mmCIF file with all atom_site columns, C-alpha atoms in Angstrom:
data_model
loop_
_atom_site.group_PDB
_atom_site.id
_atom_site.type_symbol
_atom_site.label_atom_id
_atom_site.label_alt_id
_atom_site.label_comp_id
_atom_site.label_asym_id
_atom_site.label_entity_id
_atom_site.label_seq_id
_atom_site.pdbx_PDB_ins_code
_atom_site.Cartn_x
_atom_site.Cartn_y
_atom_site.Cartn_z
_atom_site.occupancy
_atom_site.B_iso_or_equiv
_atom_site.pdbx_formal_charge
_atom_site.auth_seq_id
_atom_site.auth_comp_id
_atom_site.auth_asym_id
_atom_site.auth_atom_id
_atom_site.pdbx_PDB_model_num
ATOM 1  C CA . UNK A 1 1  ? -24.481 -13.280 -12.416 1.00 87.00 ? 221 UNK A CA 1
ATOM 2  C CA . UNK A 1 2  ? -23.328 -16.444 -14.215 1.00 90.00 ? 222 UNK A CA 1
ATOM 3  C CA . UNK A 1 3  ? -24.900 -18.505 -11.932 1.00 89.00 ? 223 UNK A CA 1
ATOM 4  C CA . UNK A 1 4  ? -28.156 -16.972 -12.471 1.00 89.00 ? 224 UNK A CA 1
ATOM 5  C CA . UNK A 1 5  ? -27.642 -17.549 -16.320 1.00 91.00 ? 225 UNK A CA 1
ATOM 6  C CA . UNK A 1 6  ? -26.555 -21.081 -15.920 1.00 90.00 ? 226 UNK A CA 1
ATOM 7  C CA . UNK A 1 7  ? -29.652 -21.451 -13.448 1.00 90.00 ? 227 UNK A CA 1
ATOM 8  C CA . UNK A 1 8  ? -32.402 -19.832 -16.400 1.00 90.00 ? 228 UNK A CA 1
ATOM 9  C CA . UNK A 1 9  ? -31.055 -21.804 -18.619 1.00 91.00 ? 229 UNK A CA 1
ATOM 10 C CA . UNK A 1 10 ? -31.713 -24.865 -16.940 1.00 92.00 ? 230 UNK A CA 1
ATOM 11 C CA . UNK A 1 11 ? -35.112 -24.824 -17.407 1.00 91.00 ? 231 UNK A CA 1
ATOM 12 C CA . UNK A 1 12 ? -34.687 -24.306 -21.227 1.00 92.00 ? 232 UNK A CA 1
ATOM 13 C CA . UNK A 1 13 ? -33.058 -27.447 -23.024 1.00 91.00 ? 233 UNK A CA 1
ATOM 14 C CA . UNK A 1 14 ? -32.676 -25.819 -26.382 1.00 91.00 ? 234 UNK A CA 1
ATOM 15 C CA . UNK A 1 15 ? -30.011 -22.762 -24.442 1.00 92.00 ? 235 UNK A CA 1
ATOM 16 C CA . UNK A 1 16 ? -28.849 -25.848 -21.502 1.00 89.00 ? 236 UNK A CA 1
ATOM 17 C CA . UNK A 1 17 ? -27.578 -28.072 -24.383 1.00 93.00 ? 237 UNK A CA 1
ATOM 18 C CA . UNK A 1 18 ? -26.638 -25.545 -26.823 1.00 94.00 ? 238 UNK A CA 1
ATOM 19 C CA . UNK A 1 19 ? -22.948 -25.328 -27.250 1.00 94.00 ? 239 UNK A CA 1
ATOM 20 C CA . UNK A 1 20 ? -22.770 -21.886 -28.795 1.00 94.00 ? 240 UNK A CA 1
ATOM 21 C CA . UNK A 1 21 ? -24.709 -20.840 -25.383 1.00 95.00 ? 241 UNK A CA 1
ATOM 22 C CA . UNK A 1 22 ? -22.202 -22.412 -23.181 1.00 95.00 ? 242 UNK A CA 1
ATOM 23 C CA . UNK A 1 23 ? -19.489 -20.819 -25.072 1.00 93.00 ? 243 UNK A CA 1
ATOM 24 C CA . UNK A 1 24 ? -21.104 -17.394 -24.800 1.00 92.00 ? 244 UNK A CA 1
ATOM 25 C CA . UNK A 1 25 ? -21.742 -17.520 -20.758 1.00 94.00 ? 245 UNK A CA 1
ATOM 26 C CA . UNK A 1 26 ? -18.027 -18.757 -20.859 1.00 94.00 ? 246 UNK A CA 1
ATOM 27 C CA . UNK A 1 27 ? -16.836 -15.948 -22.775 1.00 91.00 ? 247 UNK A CA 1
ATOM 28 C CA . UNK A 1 28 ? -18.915 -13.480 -20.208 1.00 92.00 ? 248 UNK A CA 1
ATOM 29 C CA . UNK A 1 29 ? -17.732 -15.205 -17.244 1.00 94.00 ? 249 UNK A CA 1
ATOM 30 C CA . UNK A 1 30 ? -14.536 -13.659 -17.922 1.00 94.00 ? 250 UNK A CA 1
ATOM 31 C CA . UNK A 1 31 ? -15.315 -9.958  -19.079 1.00 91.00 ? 251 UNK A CA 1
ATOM 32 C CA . UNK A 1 32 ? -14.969 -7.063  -16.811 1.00 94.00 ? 252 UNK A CA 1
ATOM 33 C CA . UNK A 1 33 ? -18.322 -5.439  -16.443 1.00 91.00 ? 253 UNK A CA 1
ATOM 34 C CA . UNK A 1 34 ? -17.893 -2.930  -14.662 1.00 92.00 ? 254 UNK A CA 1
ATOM 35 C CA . UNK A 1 35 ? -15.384 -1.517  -17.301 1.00 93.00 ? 255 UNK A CA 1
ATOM 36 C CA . UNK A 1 36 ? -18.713 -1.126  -19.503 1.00 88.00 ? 256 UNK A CA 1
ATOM 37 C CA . UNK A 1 37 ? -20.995 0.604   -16.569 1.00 90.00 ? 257 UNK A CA 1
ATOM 38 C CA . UNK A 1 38 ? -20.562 4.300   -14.873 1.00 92.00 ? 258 UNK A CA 1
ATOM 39 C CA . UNK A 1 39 ? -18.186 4.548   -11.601 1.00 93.00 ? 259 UNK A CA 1
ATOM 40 C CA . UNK A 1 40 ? -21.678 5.133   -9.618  1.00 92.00 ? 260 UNK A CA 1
ATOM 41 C CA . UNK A 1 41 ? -22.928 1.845   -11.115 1.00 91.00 ? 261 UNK A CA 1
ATOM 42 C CA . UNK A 1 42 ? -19.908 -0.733  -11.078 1.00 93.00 ? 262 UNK A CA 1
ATOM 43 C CA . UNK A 1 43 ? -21.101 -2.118  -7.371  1.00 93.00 ? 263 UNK A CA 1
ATOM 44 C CA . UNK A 1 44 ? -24.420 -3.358  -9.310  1.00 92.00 ? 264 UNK A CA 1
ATOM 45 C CA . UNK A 1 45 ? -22.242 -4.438  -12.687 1.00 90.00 ? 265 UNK A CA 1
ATOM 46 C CA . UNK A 1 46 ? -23.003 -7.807  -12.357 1.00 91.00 ? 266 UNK A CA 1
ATOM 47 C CA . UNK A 1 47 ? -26.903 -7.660  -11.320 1.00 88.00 ? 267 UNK A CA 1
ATOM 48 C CA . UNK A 1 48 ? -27.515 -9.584  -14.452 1.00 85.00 ? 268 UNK A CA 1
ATOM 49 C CA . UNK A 1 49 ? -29.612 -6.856  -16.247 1.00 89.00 ? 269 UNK A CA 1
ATOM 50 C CA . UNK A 1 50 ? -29.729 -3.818  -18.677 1.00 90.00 ? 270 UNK A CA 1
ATOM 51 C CA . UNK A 1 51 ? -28.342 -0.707  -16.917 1.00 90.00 ? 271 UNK A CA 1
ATOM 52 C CA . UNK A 1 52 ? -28.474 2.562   -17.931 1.00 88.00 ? 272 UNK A CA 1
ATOM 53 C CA . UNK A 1 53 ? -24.923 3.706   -19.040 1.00 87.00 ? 273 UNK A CA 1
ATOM 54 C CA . UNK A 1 54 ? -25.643 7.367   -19.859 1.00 85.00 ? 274 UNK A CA 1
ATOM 55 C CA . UNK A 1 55 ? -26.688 9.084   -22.910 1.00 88.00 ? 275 UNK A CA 1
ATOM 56 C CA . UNK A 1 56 ? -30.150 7.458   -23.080 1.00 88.00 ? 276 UNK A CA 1
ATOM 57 C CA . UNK A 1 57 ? -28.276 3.742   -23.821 1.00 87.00 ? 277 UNK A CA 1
ATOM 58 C CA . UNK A 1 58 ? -27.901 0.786   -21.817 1.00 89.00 ? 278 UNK A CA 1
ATOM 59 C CA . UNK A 1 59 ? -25.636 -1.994  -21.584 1.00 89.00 ? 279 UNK A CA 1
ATOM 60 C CA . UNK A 1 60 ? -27.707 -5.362  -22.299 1.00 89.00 ? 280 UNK A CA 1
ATOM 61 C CA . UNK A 1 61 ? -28.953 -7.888  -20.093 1.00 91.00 ? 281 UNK A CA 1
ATOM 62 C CA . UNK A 1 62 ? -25.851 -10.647 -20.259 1.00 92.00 ? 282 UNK A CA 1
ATOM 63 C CA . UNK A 1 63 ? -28.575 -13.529 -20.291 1.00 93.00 ? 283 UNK A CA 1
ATOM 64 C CA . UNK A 1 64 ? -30.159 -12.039 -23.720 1.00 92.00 ? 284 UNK A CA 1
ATOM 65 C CA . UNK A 1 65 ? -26.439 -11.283 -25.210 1.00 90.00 ? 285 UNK A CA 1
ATOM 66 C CA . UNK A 1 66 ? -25.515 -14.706 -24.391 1.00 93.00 ? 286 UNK A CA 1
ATOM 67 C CA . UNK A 1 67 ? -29.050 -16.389 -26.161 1.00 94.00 ? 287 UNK A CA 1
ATOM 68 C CA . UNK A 1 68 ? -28.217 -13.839 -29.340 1.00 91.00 ? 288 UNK A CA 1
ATOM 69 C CA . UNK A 1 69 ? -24.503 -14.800 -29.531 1.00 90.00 ? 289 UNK A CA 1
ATOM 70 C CA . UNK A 1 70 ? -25.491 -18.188 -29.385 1.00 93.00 ? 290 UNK A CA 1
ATOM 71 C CA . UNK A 1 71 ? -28.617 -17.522 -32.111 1.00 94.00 ? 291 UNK A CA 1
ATOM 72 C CA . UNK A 1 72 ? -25.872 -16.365 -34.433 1.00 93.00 ? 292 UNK A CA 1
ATOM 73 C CA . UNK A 1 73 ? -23.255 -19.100 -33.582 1.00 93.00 ? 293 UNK A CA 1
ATOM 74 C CA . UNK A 1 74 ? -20.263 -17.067 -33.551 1.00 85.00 ? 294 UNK A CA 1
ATOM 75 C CA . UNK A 1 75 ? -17.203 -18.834 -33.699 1.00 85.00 ? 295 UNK A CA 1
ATOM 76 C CA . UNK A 1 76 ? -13.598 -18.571 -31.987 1.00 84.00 ? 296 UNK A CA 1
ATOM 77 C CA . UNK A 1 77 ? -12.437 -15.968 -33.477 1.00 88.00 ? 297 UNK A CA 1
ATOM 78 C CA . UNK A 1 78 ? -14.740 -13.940 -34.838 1.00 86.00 ? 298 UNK A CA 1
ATOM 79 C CA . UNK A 1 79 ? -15.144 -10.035 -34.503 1.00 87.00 ? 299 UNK A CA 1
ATOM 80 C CA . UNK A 1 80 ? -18.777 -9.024  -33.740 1.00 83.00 ? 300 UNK A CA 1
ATOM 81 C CA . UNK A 1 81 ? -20.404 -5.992  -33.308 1.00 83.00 ? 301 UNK A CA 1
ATOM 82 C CA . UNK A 1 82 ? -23.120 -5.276  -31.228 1.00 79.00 ? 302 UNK A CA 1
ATOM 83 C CA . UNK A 1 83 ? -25.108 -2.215  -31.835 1.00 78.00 ? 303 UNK A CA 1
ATOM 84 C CA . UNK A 1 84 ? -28.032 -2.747  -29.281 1.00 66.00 ? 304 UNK A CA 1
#
């Protein structure tokens, strides 16, 4: 999943040189997924997209959380809350 981040990114100087962007796919790189996503859906946790997590919600697409954490520049730190 990070490597398909890293690889979208690529093509998108503003995200590939943005430090706040780096720090967010960083930060992801090291959360448990699957913790967030039904026990029928953890094998596809890390398909890097939304997926339905019950109760007509989903958990975001980890590319788009990383390009709004980095839109918002949180720093180390920080609490934020997410309320899709």
């Amino acid at each position: 999943m990070i490597s398909s981040i890293n690889a979208a990114a690529a093509d998108v100087p503003a995200l590939r040189d943005d430090l706040f962007f780096q720090a967010a796919v960083a930060v992801e790189a090291t959360l448990p997924r699957e913790d967030f996503v039904p026990r029928a859906a953890k094998p596809q946790a890390y398909i890097g997209a939304p997926m339905e997590i019950g109760w007509q919600q989903t958990i975001s697409d980890p590319y788009i959380m990383a390009i709004m954490t980095a839109a918002v520049q949180v720093q180390r730190g920080s609490r934020v809350l997410e309320v899709g």
